[in-house]
Coordinates of N, CA and C in Angstrom, one line a residue:
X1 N 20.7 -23.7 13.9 CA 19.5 -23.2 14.4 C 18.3 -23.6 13.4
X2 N 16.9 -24.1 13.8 CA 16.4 -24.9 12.9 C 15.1 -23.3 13.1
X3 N 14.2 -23.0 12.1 CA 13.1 -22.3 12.8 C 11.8 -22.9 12.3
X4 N 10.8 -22.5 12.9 CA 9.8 -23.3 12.8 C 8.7 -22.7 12.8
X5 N 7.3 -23.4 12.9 CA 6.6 -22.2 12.9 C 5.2 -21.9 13.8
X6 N 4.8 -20.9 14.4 CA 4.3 -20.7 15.6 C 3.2 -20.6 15.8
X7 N 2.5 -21.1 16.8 CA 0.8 -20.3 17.0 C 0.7 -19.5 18.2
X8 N 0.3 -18.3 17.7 CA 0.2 -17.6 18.6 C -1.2 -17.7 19.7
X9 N -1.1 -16.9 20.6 CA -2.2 -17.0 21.9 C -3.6 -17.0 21.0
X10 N -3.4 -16.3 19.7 CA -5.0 -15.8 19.1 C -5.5 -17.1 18.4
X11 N -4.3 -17.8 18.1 CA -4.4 -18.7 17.1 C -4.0 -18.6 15.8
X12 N -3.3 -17.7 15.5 CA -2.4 -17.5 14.5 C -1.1 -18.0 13.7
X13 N -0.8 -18.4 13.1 CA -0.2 -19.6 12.6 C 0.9 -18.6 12.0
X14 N 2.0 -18.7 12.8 CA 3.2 -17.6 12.6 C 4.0 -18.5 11.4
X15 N 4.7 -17.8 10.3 CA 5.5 -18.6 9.9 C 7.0 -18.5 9.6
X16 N 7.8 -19.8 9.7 CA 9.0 -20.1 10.1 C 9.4 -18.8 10.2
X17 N 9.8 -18.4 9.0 CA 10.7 -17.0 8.5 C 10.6 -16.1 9.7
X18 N 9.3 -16.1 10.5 CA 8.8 -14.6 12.5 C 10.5 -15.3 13.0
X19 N 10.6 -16.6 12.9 CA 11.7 -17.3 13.9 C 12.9 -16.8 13.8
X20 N 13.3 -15.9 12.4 CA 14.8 -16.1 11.9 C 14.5 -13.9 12.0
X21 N 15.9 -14.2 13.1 CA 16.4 -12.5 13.8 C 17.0 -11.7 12.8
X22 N 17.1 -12.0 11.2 CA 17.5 -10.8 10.5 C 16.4 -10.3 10.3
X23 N 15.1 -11.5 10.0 CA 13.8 -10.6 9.6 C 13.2 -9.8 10.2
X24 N 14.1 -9.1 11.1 CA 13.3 -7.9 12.1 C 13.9 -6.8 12.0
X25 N 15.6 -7.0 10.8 CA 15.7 -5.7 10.6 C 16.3 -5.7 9.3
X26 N 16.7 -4.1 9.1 CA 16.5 -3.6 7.8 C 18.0 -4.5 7.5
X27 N 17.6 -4.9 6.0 CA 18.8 -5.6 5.5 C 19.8 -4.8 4.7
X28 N 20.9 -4.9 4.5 CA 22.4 -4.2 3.6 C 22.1 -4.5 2.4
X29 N 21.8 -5.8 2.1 CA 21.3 -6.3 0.4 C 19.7 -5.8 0.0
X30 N 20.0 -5.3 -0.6 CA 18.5 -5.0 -1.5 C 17.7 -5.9 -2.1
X31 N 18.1 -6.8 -2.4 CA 17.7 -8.0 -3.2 C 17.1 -8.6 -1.8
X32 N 17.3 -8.9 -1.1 CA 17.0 -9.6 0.7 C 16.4 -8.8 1.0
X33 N 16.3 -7.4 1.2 CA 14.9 -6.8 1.7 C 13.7 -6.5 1.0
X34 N 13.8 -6.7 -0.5 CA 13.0 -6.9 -1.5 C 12.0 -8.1 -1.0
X35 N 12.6 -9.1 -0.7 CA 12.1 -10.8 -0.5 C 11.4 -10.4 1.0
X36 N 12.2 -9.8 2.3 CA 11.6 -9.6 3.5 C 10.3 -9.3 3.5
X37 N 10.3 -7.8 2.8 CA 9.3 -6.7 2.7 C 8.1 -7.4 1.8
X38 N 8.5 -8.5 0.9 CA 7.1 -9.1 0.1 C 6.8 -10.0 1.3
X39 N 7.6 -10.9 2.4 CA 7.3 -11.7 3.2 C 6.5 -10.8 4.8
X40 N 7.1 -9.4 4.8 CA 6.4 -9.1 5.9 C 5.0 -8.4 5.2
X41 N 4.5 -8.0 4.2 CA 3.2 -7.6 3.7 C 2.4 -8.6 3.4
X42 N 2.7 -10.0 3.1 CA 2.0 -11.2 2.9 C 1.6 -11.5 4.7
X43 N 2.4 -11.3 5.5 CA 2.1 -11.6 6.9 C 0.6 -10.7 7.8
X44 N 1.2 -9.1 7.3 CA 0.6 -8.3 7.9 C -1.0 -8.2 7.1
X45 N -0.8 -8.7 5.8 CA -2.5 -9.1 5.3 C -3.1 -10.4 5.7
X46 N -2.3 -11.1 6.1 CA -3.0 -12.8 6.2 C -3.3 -12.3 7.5
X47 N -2.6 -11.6 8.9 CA -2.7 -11.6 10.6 C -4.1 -10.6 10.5
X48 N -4.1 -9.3 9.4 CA -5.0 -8.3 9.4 C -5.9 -9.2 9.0
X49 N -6.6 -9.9 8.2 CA -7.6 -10.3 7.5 C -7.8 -11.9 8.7
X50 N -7.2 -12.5 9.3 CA -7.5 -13.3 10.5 C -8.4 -12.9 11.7
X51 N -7.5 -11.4 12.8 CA -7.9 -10.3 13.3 C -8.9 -9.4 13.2
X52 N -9.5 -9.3 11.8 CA -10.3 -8.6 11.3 C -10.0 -7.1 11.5
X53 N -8.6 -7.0 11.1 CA -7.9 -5.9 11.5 C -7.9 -4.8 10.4
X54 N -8.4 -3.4 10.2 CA -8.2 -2.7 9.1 C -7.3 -1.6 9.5
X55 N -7.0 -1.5 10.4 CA -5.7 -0.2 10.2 C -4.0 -0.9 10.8
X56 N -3.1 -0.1 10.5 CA -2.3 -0.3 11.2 C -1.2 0.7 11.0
X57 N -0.7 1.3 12.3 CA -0.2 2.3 12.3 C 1.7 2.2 12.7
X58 N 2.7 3.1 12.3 CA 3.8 3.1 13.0 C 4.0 2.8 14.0
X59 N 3.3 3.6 14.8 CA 3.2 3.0 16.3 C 2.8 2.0 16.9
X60 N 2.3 1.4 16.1 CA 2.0 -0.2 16.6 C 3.3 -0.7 16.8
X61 N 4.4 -0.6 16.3 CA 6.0 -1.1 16.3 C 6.3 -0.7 17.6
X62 N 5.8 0.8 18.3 CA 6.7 1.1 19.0 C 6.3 1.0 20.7
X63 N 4.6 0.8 20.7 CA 4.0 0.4 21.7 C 3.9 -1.0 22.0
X64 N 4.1 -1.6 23.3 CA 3.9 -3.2 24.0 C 2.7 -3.2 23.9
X65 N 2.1 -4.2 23.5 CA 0.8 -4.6 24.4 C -1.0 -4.4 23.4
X66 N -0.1 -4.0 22.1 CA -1.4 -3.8 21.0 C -1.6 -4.7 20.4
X67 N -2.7 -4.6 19.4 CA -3.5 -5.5 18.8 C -2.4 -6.5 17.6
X68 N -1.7 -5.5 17.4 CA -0.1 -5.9 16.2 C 0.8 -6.6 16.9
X69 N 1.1 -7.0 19.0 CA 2.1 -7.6 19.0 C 2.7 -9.1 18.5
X70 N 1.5 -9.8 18.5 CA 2.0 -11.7 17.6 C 2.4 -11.3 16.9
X71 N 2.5 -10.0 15.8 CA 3.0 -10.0 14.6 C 4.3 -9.2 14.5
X72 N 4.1 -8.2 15.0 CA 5.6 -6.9 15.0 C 6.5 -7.6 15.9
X73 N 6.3 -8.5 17.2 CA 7.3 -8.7 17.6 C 7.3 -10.6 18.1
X74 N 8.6 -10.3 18.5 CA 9.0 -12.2 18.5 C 10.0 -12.4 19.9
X75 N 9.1 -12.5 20.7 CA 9.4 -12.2 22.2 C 10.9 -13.3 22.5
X76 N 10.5 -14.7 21.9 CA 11.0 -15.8 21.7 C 12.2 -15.8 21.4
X77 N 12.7 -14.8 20.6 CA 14.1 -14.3 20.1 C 14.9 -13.0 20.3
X78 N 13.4 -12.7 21.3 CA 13.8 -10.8 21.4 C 13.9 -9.7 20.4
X79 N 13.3 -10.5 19.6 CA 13.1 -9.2 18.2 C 11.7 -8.4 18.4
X80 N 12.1 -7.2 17.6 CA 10.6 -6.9 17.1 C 11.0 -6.0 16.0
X81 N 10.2 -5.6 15.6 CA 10.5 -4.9 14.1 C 10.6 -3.2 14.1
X82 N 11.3 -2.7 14.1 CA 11.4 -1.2 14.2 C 10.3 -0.5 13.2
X83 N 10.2 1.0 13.9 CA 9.2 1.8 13.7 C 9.6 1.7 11.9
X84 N 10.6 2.7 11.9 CA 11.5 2.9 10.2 C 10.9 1.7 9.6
X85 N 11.5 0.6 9.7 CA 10.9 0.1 8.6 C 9.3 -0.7 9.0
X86 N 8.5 -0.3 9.8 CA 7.7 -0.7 9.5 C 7.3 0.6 8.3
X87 N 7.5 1.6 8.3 CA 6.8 3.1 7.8 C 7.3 2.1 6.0
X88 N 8.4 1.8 5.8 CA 9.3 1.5 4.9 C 7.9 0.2 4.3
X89 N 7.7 -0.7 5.1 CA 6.8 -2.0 4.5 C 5.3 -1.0 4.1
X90 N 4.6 -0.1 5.0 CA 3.3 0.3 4.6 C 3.7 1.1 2.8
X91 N 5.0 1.7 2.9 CA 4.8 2.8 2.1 C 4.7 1.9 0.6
X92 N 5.4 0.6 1.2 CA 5.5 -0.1 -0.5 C 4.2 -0.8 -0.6
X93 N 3.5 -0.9 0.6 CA 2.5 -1.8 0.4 C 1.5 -0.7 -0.1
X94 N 1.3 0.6 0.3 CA 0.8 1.6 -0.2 C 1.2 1.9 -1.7
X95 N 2.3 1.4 -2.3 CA 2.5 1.8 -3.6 C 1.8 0.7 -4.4
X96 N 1.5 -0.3 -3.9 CA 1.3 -1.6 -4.8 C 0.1 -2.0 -4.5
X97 N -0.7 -0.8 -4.0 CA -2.2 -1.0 -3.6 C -2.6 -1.9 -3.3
X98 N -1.9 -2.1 -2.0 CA -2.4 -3.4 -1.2 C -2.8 -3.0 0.6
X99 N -2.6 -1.4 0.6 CA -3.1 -0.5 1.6 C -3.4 1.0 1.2
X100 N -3.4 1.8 1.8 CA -4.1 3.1 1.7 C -3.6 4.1 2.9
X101 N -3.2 5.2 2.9 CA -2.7 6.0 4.1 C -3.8 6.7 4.2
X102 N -4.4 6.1 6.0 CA -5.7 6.9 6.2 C -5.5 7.5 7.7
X103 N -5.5 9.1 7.8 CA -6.4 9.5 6.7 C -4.9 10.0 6.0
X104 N -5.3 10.7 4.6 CA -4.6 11.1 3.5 C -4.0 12.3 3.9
X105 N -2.5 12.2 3.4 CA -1.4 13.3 3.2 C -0.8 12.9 4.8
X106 N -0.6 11.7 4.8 CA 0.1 11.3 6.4 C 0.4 10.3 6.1
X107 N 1.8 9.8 6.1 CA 2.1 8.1 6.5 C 2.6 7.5 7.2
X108 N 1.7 8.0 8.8 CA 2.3 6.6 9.8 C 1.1 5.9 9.8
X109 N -0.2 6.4 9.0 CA -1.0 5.2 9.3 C -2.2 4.3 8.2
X110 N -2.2 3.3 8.1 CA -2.4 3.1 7.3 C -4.1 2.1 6.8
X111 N -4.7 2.1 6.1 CA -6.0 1.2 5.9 C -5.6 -0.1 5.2
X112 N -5.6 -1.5 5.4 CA -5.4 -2.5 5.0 C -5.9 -3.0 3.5
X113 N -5.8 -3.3 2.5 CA -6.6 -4.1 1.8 C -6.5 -5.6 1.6
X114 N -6.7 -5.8 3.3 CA -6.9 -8.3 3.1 C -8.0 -8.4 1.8
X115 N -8.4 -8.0 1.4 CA -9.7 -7.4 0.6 C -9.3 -6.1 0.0
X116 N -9.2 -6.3 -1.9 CA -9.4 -5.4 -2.4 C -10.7 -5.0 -2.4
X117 N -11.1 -3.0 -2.7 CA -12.3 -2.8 -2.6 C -13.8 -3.2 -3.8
X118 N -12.5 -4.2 -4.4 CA -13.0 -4.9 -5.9 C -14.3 -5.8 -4.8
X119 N -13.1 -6.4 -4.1 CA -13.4 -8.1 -3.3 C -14.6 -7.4 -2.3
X120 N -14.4 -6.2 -1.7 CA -15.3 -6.0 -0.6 C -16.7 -5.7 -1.6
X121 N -16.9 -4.9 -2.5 CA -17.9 -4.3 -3.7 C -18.9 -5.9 -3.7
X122 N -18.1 -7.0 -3.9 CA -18.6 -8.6 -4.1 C -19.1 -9.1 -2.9
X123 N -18.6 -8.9 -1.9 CA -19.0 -9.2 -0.6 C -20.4 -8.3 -0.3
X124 N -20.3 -7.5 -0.2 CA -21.1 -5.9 -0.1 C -22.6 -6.4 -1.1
X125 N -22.5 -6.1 -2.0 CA -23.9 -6.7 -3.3 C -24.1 -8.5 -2.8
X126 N -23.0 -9.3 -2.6 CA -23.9 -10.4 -2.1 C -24.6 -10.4 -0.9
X127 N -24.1 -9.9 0.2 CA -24.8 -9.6 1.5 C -26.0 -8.9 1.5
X128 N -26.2 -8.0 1.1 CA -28.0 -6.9 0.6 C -28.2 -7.6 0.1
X129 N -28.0 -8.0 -1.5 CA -28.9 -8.8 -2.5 C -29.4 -9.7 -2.1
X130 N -28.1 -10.7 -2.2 CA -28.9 -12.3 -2.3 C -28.9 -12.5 -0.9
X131 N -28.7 -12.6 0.3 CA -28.8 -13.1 1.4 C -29.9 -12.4 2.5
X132 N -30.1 -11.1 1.6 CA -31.4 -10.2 2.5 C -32.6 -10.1 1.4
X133 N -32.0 -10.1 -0.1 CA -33.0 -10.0 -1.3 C -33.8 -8.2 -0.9
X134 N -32.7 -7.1 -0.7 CA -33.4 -5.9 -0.1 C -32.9 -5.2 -1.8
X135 N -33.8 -5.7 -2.5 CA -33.1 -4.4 -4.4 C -34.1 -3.5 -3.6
X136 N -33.9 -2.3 -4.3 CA -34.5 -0.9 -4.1 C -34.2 -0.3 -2.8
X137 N -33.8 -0.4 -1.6 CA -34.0 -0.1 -0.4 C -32.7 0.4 -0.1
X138 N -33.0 1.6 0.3 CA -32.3 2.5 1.0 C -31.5 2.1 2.1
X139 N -30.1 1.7 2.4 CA -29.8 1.5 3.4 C -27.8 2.5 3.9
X140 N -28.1 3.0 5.0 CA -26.9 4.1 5.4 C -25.8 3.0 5.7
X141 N -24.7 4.0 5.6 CA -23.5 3.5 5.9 C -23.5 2.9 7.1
X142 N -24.0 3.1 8.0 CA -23.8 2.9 9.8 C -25.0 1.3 9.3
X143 N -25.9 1.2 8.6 CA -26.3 0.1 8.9 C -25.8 -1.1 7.9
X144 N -24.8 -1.0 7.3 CA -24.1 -2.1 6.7 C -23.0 -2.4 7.4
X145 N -22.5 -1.1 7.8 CA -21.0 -1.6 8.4 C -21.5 -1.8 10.9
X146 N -22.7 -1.6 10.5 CA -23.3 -2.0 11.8 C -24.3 -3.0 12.0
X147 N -24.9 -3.9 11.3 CA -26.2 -4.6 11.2 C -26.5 -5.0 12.5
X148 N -27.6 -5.0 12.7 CA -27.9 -6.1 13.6 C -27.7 -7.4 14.0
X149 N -27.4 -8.1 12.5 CA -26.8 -9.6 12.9 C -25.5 -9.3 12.2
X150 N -24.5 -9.7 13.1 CA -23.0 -9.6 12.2 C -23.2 -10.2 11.0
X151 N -22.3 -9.4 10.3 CA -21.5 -9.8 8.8 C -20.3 -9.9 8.7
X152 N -19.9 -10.1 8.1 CA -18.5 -9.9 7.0 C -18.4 -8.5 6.6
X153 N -19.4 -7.7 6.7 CA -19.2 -6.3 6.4 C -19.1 -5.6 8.1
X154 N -19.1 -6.1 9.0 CA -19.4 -6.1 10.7 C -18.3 -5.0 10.4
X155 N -17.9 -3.7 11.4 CA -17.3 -2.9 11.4 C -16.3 -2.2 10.3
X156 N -16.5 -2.3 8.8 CA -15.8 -1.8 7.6 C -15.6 -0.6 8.1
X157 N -14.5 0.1 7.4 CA -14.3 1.6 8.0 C -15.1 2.3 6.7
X158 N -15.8 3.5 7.1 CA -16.5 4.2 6.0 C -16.1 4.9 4.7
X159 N -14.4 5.0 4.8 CA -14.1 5.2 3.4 C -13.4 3.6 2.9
X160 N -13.1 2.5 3.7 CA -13.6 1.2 2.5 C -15.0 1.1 1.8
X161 N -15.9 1.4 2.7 CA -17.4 0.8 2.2 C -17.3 1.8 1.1
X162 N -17.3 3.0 1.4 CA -17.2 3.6 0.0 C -16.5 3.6 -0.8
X163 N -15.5 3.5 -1.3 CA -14.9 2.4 -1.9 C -15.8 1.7 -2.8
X164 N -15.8 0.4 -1.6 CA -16.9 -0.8 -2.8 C -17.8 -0.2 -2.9
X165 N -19.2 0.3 -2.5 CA -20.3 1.1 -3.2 C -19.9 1.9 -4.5
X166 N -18.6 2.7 -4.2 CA -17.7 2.9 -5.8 C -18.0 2.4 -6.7
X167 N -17.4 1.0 -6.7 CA -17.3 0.0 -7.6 C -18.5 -0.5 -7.8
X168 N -19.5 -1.1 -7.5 CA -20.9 -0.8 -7.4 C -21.8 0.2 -8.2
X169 N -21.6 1.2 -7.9 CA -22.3 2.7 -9.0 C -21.8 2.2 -10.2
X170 N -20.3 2.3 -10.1 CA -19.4 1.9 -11.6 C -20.1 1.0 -12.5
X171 N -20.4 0.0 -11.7 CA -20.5 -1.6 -12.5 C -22.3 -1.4 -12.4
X172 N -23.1 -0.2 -12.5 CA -24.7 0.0 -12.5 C -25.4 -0.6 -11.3
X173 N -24.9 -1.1 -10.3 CA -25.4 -2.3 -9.7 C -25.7 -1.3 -8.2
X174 N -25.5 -0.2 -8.3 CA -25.6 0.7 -7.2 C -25.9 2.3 -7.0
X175 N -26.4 2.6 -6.4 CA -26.6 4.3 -6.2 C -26.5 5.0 -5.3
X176 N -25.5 5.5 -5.6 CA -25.1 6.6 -3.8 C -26.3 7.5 -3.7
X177 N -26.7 7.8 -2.5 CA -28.0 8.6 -1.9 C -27.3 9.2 -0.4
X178 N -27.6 10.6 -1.0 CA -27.4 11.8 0.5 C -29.2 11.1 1.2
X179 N -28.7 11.3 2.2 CA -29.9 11.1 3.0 C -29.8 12.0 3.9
X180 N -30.6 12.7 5.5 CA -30.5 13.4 6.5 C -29.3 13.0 7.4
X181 N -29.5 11.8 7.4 CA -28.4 11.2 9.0 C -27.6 10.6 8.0
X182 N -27.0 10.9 7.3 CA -25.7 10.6 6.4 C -25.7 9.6 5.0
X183 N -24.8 9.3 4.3 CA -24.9 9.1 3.1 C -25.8 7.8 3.0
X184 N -26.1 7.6 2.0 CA -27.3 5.9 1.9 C -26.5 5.2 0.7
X185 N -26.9 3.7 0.4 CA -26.9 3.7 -0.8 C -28.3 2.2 -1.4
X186 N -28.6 2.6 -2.3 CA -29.6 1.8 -2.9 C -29.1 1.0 -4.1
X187 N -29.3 -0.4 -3.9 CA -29.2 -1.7 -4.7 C -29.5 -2.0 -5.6
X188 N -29.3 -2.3 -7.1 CA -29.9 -2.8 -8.5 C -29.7 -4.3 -8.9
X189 N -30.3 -4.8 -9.6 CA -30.2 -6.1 -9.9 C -28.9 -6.3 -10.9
X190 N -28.4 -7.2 -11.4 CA -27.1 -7.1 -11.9 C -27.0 -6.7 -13.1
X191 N -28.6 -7.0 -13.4 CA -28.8 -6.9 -14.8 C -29.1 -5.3 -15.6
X192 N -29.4 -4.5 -14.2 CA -30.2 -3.3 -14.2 C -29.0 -2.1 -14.4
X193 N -29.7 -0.5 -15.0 CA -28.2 0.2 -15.6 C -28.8 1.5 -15.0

């Protein structure tokens, strides 16, 4: 049996490894689910960050017909990936901070990082700064992660943005502001402390 590798309806470029029917369940060797589990977390960040997907939950495994199916399952072979170990891939991908269980003290569901909130902090300061040139100005959560003209920051969930605004305060380059209609935050030059 040769496997190969697939595009899905979205346009998603499945690779070989979706084709081969052990990868859908939990392995006996430890050392082979070691290798799975780094191949299914490399999958579920490259499909999320294609998608522009930031959560993904247990139940995505267990329902037909969601935004997760090109990836959780493989119609083609009749596999799909059980709930268990999907919980099993978030929890490691949650240990190696490469996700986040949102919201917190729960883990069927989880916030992605295709983007650490290092990488979004970079994204975030270049978008205000250089591409709108807005230093000083007051701008709310709802209108970064909602602009008028899409971004790259187009729908971020509000504890990412916060997050990078984090890293931002940290690095001087930012200032969180309570405002009336919810939190703000105001812009500094790179240079500025």
């Amino acid at each position: 049996m040769s496997f190969s590798t697939y595009k899905t309806p979205s346009g998603f470029l499945l690779p070989s490894i979706h084709s081969a029917p052990p990868f859908f369940t939990q392995q006996p060797n430890a050392a082979t689910q070691v290798v799975f589990t780094e191949q299914w977390t490399r999958l579920i960040l490259a499909y999320a960050r294609y998608r522009r997907l930031f959560t993904v939950r247990v139940e995505d495994a267990e329902v037909s017909g969601g935004e997760w199916d090109e990836v959780l399952r493989n119609p083609r072979i009749n596999r799909r990936l059980m709930p268990g170990q999907l919980a099993h891939i978030l929890s490691v991908m949650v240990s190696e901070n490469l996700a986040m269980y949102e919201p917190a003290k729960q883990t069927r569901a989880t916030l992605l990082y295709w983007r650490l909130p290092e990488e979004w902090a970079e994204v975030l300061y270049e978008w205000q700064v250089v591409n709108t040139g807005q230093l000083n100005t007051i701008l709310t959560f709802y209108e970064i992660s909602e602009p008028p003209v899409p971004s790259e920051l187009s729908g971020i969930p509000q504890s990412l943005l916060r997050s990078a605004i984090a890293v931002l305060v940290k690095g001087g380059r930012a200032q969180l502001i309570s405002i009336s209609d919810g939190d703000g935050v105001r812009f500094f030059p790179r240079n500025a402390k």
